[in-house]
Coordinates of C-alpha atoms and ligand atoms in Angstrom, one line a residue:
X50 CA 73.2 94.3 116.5
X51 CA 74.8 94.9 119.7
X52 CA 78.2 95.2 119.3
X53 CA 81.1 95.5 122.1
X54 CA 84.4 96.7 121.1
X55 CA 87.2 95.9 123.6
X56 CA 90.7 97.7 122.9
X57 CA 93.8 98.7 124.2
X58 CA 93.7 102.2 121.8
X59 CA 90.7 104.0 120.5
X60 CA 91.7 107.5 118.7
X61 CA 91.9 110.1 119.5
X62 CA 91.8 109.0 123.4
X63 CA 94.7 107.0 123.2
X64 CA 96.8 106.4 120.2
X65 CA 99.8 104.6 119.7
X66 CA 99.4 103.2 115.6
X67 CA 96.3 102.2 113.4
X68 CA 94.7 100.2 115.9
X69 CA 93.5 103.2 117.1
X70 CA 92.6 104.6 113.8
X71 CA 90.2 101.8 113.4
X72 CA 88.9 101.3 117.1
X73 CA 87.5 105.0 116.7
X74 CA 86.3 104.5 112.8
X75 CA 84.8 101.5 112.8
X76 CA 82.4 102.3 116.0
X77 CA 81.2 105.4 114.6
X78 CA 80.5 103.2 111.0
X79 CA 78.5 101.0 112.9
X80 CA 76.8 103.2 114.6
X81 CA 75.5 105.3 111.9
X82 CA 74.6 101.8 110.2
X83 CA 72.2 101.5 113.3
X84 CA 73.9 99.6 115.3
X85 CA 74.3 100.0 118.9
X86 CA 78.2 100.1 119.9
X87 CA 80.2 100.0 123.8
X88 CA 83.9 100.9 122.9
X89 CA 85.9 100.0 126.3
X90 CA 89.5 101.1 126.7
X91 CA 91.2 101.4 130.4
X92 CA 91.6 104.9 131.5
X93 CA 95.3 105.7 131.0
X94 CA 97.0 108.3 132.9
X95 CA 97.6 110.3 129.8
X96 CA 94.1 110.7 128.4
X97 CA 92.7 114.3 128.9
X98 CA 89.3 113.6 130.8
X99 CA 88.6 117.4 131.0
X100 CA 89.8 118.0 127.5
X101 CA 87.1 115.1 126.4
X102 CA 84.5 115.6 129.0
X103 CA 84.8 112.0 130.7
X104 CA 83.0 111.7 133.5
X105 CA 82.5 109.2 136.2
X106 CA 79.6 107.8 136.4
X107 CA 78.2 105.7 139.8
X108 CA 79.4 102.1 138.6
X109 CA 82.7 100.7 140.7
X110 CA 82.4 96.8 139.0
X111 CA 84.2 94.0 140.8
X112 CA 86.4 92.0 138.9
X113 CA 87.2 88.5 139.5
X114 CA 91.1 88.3 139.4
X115 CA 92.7 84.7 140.3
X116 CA 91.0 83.6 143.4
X117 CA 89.9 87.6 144.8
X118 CA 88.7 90.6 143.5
X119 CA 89.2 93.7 142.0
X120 CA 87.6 96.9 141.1
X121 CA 87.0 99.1 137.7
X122 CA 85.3 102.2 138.5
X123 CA 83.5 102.8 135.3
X124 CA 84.0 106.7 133.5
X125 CA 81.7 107.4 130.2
X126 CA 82.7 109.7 127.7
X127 CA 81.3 109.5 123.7
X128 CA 83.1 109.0 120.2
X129 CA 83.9 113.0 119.4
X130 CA 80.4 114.3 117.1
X131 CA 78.6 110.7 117.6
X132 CA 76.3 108.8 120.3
X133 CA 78.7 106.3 120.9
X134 CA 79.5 105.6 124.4
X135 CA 82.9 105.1 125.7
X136 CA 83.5 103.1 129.0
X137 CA 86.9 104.3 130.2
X138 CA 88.0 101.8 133.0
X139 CA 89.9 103.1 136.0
X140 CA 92.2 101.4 138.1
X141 CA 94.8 103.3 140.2
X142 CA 97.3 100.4 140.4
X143 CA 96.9 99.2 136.8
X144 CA 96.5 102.5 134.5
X145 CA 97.2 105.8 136.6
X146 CA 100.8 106.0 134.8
X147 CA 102.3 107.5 132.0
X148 CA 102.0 105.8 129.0
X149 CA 100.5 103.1 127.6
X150 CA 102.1 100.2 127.3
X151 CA 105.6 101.8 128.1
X152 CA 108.5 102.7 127.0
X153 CA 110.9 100.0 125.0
X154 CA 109.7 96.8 126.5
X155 CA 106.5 97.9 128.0
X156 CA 105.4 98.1 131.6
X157 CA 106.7 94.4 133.5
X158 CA 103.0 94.1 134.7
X159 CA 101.3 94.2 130.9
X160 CA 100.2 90.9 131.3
X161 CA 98.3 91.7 134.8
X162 CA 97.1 95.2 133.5
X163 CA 95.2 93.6 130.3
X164 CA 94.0 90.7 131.6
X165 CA 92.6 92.6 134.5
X166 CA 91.1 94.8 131.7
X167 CA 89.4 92.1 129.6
X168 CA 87.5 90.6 132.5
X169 CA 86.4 94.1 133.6
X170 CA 85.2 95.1 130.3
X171 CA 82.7 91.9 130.4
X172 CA 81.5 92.1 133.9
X173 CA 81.1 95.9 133.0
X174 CA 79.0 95.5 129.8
X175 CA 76.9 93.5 132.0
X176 CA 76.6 95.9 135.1
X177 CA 76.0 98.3 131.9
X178 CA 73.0 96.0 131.3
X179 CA 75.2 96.3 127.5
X180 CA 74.0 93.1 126.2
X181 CA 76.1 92.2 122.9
X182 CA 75.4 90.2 120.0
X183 CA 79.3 90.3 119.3
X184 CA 82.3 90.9 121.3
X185 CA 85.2 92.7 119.3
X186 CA 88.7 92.1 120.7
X187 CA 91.7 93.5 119.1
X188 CA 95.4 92.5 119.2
X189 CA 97.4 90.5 121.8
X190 CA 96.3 93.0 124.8
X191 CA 92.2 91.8 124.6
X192 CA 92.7 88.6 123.1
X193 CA 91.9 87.1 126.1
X194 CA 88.9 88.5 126.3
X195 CA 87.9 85.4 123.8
X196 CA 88.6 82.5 126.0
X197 CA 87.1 83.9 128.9
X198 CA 84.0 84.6 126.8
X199 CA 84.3 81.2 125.7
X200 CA 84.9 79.5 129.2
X201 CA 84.1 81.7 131.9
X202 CA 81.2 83.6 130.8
X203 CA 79.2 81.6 128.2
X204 CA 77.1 79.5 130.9
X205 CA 76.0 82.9 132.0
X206 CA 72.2 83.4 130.6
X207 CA 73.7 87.0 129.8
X208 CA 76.6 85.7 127.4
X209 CA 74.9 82.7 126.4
X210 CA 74.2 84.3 122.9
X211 CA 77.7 86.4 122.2
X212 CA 79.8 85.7 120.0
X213 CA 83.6 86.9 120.3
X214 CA 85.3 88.1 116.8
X215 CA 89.0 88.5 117.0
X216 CA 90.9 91.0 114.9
X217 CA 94.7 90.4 114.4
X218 CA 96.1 93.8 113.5
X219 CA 100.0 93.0 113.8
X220 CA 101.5 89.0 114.7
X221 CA 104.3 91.0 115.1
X222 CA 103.2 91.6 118.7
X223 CA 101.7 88.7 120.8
X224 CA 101.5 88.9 124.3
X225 CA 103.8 86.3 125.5
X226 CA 103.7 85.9 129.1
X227 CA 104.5 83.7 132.5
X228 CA 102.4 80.8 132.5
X229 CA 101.8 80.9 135.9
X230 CA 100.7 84.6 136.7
X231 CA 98.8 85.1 133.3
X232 CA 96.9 81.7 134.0
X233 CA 96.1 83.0 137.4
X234 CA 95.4 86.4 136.7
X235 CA 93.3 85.4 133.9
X236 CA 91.0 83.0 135.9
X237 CA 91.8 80.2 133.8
X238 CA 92.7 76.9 135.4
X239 CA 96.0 75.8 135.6
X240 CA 95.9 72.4 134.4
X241 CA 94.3 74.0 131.0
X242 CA 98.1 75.0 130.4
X243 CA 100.0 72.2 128.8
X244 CA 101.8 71.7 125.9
X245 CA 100.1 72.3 122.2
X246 CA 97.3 73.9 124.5
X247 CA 95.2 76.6 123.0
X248 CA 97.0 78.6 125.8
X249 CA 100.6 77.6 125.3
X250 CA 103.4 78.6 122.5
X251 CA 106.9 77.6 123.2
X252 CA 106.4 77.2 127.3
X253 CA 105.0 80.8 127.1
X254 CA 101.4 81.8 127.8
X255 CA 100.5 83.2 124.2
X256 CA 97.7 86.1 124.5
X257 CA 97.5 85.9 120.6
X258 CA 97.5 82.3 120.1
X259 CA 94.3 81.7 122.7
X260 CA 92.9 84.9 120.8
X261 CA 92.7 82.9 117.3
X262 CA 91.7 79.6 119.4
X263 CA 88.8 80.4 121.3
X264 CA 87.2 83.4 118.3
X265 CA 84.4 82.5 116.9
X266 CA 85.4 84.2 113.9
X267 CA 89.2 85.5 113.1
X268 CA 90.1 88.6 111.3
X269 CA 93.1 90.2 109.7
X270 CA 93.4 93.9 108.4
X271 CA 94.2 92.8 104.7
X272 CA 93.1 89.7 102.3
X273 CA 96.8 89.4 101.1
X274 CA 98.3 89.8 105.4
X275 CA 95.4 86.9 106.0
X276 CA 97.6 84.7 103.5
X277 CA 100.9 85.7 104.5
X278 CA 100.3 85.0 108.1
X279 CA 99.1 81.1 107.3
X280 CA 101.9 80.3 105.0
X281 CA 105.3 82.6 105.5
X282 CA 107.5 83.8 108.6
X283 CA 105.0 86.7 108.8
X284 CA 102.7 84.3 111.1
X285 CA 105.5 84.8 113.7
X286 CA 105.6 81.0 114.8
X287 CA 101.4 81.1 114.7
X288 CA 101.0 79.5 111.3
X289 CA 99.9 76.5 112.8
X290 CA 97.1 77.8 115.1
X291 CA 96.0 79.9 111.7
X292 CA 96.1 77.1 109.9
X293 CA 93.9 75.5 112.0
X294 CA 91.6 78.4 112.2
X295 CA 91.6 79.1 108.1
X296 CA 87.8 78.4 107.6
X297 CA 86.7 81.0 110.0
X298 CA 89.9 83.3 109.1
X299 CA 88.9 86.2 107.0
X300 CA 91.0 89.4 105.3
X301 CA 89.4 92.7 106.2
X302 CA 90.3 95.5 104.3
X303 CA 91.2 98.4 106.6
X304 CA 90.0 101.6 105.7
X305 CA 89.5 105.4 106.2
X306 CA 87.6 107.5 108.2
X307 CA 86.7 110.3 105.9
X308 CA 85.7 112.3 108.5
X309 CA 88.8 113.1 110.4
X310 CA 91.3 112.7 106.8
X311 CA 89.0 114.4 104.0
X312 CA 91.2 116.8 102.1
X313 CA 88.3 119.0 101.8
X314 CA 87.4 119.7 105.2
X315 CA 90.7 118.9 107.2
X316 CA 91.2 121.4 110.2
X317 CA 94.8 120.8 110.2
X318 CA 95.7 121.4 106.4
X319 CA 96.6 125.2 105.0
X320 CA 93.7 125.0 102.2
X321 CA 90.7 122.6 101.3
X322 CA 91.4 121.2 98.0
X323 CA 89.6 117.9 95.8
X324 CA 90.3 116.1 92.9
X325 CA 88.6 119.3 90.7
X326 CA 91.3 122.1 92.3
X327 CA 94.5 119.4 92.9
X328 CA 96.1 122.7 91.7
X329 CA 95.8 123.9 95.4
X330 CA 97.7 121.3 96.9
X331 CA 100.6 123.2 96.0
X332 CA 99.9 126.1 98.5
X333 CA 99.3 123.2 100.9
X334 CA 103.0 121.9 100.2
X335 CA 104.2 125.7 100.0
X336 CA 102.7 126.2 103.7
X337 CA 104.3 122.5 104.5
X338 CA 107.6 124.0 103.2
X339 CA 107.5 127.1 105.5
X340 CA 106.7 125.0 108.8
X341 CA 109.5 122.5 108.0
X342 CA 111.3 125.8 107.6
X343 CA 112.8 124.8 104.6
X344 CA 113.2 126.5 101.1
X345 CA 109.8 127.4 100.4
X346 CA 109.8 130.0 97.2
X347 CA 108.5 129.0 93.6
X348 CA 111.7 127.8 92.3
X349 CA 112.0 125.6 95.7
X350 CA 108.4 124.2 95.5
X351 CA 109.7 122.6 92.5
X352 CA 111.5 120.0 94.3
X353 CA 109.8 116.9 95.0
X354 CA 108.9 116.6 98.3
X355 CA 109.2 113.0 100.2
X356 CA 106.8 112.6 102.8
X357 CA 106.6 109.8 105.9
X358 CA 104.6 109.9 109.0
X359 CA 105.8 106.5 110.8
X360 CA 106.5 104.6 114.2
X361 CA 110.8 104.1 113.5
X362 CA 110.9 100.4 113.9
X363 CA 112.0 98.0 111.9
X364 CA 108.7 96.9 110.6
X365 CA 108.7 100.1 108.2
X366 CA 111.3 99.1 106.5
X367 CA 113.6 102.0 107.7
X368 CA 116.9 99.8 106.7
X369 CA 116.3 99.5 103.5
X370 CA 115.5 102.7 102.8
X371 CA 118.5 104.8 104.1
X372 CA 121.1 104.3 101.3
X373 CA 118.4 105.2 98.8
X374 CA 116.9 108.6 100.1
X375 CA 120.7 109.7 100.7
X376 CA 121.7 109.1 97.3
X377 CA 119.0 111.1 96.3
X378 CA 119.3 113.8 98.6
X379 CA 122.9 114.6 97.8
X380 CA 121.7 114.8 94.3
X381 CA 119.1 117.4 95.6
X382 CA 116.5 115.7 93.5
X383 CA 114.2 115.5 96.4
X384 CA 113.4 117.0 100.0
X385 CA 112.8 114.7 102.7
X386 CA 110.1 115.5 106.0
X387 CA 109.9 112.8 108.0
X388 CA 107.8 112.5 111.5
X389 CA 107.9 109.9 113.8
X390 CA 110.1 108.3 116.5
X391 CA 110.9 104.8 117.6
X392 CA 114.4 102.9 117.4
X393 CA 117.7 105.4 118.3
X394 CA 120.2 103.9 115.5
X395 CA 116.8 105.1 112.9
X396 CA 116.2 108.2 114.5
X397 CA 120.4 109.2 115.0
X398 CA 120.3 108.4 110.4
X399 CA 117.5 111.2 110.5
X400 CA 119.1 113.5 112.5
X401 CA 122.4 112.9 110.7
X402 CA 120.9 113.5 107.4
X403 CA 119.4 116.6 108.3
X404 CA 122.6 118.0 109.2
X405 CA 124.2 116.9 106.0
X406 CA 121.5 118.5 104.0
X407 CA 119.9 121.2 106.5
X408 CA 117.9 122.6 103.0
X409 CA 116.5 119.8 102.0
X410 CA 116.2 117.5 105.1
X411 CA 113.5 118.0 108.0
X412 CA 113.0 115.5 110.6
X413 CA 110.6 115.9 113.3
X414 CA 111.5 113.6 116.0
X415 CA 107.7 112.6 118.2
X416 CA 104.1 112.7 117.8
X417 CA 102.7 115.5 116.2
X418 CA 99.0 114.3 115.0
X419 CA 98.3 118.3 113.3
X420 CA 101.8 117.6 111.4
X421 CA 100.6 114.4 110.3
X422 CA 97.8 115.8 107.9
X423 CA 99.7 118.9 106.7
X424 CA 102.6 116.1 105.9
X425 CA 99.9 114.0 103.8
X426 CA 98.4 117.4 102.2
X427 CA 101.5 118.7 101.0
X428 CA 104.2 115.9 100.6
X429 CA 104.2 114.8 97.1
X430 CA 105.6 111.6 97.6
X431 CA 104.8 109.1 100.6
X432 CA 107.5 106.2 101.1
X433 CA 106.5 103.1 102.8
X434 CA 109.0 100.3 102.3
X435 CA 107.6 98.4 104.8
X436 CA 109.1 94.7 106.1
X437 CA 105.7 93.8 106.5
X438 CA 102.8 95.8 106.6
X439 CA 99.3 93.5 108.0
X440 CA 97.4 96.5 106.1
X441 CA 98.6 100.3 106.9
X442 CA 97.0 103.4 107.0
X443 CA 98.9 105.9 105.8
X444 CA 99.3 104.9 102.7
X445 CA 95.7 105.1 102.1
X446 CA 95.3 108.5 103.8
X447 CA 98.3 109.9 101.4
X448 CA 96.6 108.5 98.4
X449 CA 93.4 110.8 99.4
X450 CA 95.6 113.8 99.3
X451 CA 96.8 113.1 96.4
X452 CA 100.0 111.9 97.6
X453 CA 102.0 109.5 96.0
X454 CA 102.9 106.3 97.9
X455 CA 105.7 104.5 97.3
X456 CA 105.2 100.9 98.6
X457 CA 106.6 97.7 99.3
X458 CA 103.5 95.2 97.5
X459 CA 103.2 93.1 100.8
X460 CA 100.1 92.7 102.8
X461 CA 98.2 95.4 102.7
X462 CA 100.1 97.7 100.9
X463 CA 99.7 94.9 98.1
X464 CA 95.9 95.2 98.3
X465 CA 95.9 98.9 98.5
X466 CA 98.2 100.3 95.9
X467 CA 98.6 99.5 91.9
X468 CA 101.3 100.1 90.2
X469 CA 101.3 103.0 87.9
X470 CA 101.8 102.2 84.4
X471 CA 102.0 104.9 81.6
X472 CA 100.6 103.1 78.8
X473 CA 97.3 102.4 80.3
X474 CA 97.3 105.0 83.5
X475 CA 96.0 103.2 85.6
X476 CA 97.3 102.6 88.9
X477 CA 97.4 104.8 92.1
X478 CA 101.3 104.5 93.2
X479 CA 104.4 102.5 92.7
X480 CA 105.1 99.6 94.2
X481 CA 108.0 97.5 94.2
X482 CA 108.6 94.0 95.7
X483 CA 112.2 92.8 96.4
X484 CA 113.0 94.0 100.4
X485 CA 116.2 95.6 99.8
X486 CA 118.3 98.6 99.3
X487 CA 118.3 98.2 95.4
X488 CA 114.9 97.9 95.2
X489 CA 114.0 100.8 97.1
X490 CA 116.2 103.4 95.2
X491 CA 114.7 101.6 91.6
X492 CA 111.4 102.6 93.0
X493 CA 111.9 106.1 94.2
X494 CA 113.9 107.1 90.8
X495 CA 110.7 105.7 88.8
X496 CA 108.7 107.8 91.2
X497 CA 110.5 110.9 90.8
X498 CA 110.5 110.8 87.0
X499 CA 106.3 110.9 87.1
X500 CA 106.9 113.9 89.3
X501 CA 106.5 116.6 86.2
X502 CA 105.9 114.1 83.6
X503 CA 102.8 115.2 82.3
X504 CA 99.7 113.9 81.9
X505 CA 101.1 111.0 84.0
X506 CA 101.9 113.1 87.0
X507 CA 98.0 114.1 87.8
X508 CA 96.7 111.2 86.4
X509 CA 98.6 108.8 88.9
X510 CA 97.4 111.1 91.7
X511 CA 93.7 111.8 90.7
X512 CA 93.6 108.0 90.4
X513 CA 94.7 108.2 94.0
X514 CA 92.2 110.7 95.1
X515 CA 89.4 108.4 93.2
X516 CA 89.9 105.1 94.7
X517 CA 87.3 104.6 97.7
X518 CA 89.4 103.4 100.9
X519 CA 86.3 104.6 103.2
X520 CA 85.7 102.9 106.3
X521 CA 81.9 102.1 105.3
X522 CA 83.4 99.1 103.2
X523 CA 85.3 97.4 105.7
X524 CA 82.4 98.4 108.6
X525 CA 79.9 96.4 106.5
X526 CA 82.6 93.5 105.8
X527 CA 83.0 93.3 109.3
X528 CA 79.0 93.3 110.0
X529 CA 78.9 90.2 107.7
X530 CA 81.5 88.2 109.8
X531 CA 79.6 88.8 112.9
X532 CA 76.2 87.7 111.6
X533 CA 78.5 84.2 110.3
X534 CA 79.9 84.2 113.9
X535 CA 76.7 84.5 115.5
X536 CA 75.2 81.8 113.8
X537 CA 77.2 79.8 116.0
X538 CA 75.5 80.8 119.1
X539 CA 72.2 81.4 117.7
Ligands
LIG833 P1 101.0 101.2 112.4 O1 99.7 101.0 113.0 O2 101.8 100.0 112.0 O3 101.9 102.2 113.1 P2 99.4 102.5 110.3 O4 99.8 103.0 109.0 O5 98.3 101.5 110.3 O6 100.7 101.9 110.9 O7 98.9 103.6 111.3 C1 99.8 104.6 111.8 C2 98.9 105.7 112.4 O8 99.7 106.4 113.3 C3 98.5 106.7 111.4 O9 97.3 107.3 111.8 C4 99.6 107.7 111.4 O10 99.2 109.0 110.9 C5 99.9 107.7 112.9 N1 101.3 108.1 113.3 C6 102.4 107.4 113.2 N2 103.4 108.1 113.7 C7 103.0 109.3 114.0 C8 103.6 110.5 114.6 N3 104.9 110.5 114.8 N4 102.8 111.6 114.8 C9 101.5 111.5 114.4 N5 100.8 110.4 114.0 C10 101.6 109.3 113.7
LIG834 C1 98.9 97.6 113.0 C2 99.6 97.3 111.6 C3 99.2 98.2 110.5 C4 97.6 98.3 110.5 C5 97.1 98.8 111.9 C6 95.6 99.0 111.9 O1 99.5 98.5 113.7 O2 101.0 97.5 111.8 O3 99.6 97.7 109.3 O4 97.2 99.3 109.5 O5 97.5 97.8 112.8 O6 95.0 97.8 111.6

């Protein structure tokens, strides 16, 4: 199959969350599945073209914008250690910035910069001579790259045959825009926009909304998210436009590229270790100790260590956490190390508690992606409380360092982690469900009395280590929808 994926972040080019993660996984699955894969992303400002060795190659594609047109110059670079080709696109007015989407409320012209990027991702595949079977659009930003594929390109002998597969990876995030200019910008015609239109949510132009409308096939990053998104608040005012979508809505399981987050051959960690030598994951949490400058000597490496590698929004649950992890901390039954940045009032609590507790407390404030593995290899515990969570990652990459996550049971944490229980042990975590301060601390107390309760304590984590979260799961799920989406334009 020919498959194009189309997204606004593919790691490690340009990462802000997951959808990276799984931009770069997923291609590479594919691919060694024999598949032929074109990942597109624009060329940002901030991506290292040297550092990759991203080139320019002789293709400047016009782009149909409104009633003119535009220009992509086309640079090529590959998927690090595969044959998959990346098409970065260049514009000087659109992407030449710092940034991605930018800071706090995002650049004013997002609407402009992605729709300009969709329609130059199809007329590039084509220059390309890129053919696909399947176009893969992810999130709000190429959304729109359905309805145009739908209505702009499909008479085109080229496109007459592709299908366009939508994946939702947060609803949190939709892409709501000015009628007018996205309708322009996006070559739609105006009269299309009216309201109850596939393109219209509440007088706003909806990215996401004409996303699930014009797919061929809908997907969601977890079974239990796919649920959640039809029939609670966590469809974000879309529950109607997934409900009418449900028979070609489908939950796929995210999951983990083992060759970047492999405790036995990760670059960034102190010391290889596997299910067979857990033992050296203390030298990994010893080394963890020392670069967090913390405590770090025998009688220290006792402590539990808490461990959380997160954007500081609301979405993670950082509010109900708080009263919890001080409690514990003033009862020095835990050390915290906590990297990430997002929302001030979350970040000021971080930097307050490590001043309260400067032995017990570390809080890196940005993005330190080194720092995230030695975090997963040498935390004992990882705490995810999330608000929602459509599937999360880190969880899953904890779990194969034998870390322990402590989770809300919502999307797909829910499908992700079991509870732990001692009379059967089984289970890879704890979970707990209520979203609120009480639960929280109930959960991390449980957690903290399996830390040295023996055989319970390696048993929950080699369960952890043993469960199979590999990408190849979700790659072949994924291969399955497009062949069901495809049938459609057979
Ligand atoms: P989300 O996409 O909602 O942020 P996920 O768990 O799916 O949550 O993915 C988050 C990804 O971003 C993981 O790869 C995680 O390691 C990474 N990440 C988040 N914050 C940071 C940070 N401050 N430094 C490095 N990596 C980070
Ligand atoms: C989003 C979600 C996260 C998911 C990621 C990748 O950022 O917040 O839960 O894991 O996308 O699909």
């Amino acid at each position: 199959m020919n498959i194009l994926v189309v997204a606004a972040e593919v790691a490690p080019f340009a990462k802000v969350g997951g959808l990276a993660d799984m931009t770069g996984a997923l291609p590479r699955a594919w691919s060694e599945e024999g598949h032929d894969v074109a990942v597109m992303l624009p060329l940002y400002g901030t991506i290292d073209v040297e550092h990759y060795g991203i080139v320019k190659t002789s293709h400047v594609v016009s782009v149909p914008v409104g009633y003119w047109t535009e220009y992509a110059e086309v640079w090529k670079g590959f998927l690090p250690d595969t044959s998959v080709p990346v098409y970065f696109l260049r514009s000087s007015e659109y992407f030449d910035r710092k940034g991605i989407y930018g800071y706090h409320d995002g650049f004013e012209d997002n609407d402009r910069r992605y729709l300009f990027f969709c329609r130059a991702a199809i007329e590039t595949a084509k220059a390309l001579g890129f053919q696909p079977d399947v176009i893969h659009a992810h999130d709000y930003h190429t959304a729109p790259c359905m309805p145009m594929l739908a209505t702009q390109y499909r008479h085109d002998p080229f496109y007459a045959h592709t299908a366009g597969v939508f994946t939702i990876h947060n609803m949190a995030f939709q892409g709501m825009y000015d009628p007018v200019r996205a309708m322009e910008f996006g070559g739609f015609p105006p009269s299309e926009f009216y309201p109850q239109s596939w393109y219209e949510h509440h007088g706003s132009f909806n990215a996401m909304k004409a996303g699930i409308m014009f797919a061929d096939k809908v997907t969601t990053v977890s079974p239990t998210y796919s649920q959640e998104i039809r029939w609670t608040n966590e469809g974000m005012g879309l529950q109607g436009a997934l409900q009418k979508r449900a028979a070609d809505l489908v939950g796929v399981l995210n999951g983990i590229d083992t060759s970047i987050w492999n405790p036995t051959s990760d670059v960034h960690t102190a010391v290889p270790f596997d299910v067979r030598t857990l033992a050296k994951k203390a030298v990994n949490k010893r080394a963890l100790l020392r670069e967090a400058r913390l405590p770090s000597g025998a009688e220290a490496a006792d402590l539990p260590v808490i461990g959380m590698v997160s954007r500081l929004t609301e979405q993670k649950g950082i509010p109900i956490m708080m009263r919890a992890v001080w409690d514990i901390l003033e009862q020095r039954r835990a050390r915290l190390i906590i990297l990430g940045s997002g929302m001030r009032e979350y970040e000021d609590f971080f930097l307050r508690a490590e001043e309260r507790f400067p032995e017990h407390v570390r809080f890196v404030k940005g993005y330190n992606e080194p720092l995230s593995h030695r975090i997963q290899a040498g935390a004992d515990l990882y705490l995810m409380p999330s608000q929602f969570e459509p599937c999360g990652l880190t969880q899953m990459y904890a779990m194969a360092y034998g870390t322990v996550p402590v989770v809300r049971s919502i999307g797909g944490l829910a499908d992700t982690v079991t509870h732990y229980e001692r009379s059967t042990l089984q289970g890879t975590g704890v979970r707990f469900h209520d979203y609120d301060e009480s639960a929280v601390a109930y959960a991390l107390d449980h957690a903290l009395g399996l830390y040295n309760d023996e055989p319970h304590w390696t048993q929950v984590r080699t369960n952890a280590m043993q469960q199979d979260n590999s990408i190849g799961v979700a790659a072949r799920h994924y291969l399955e929808v497009f062949s069901w989406a495809r049938e459609r334009h057979a």
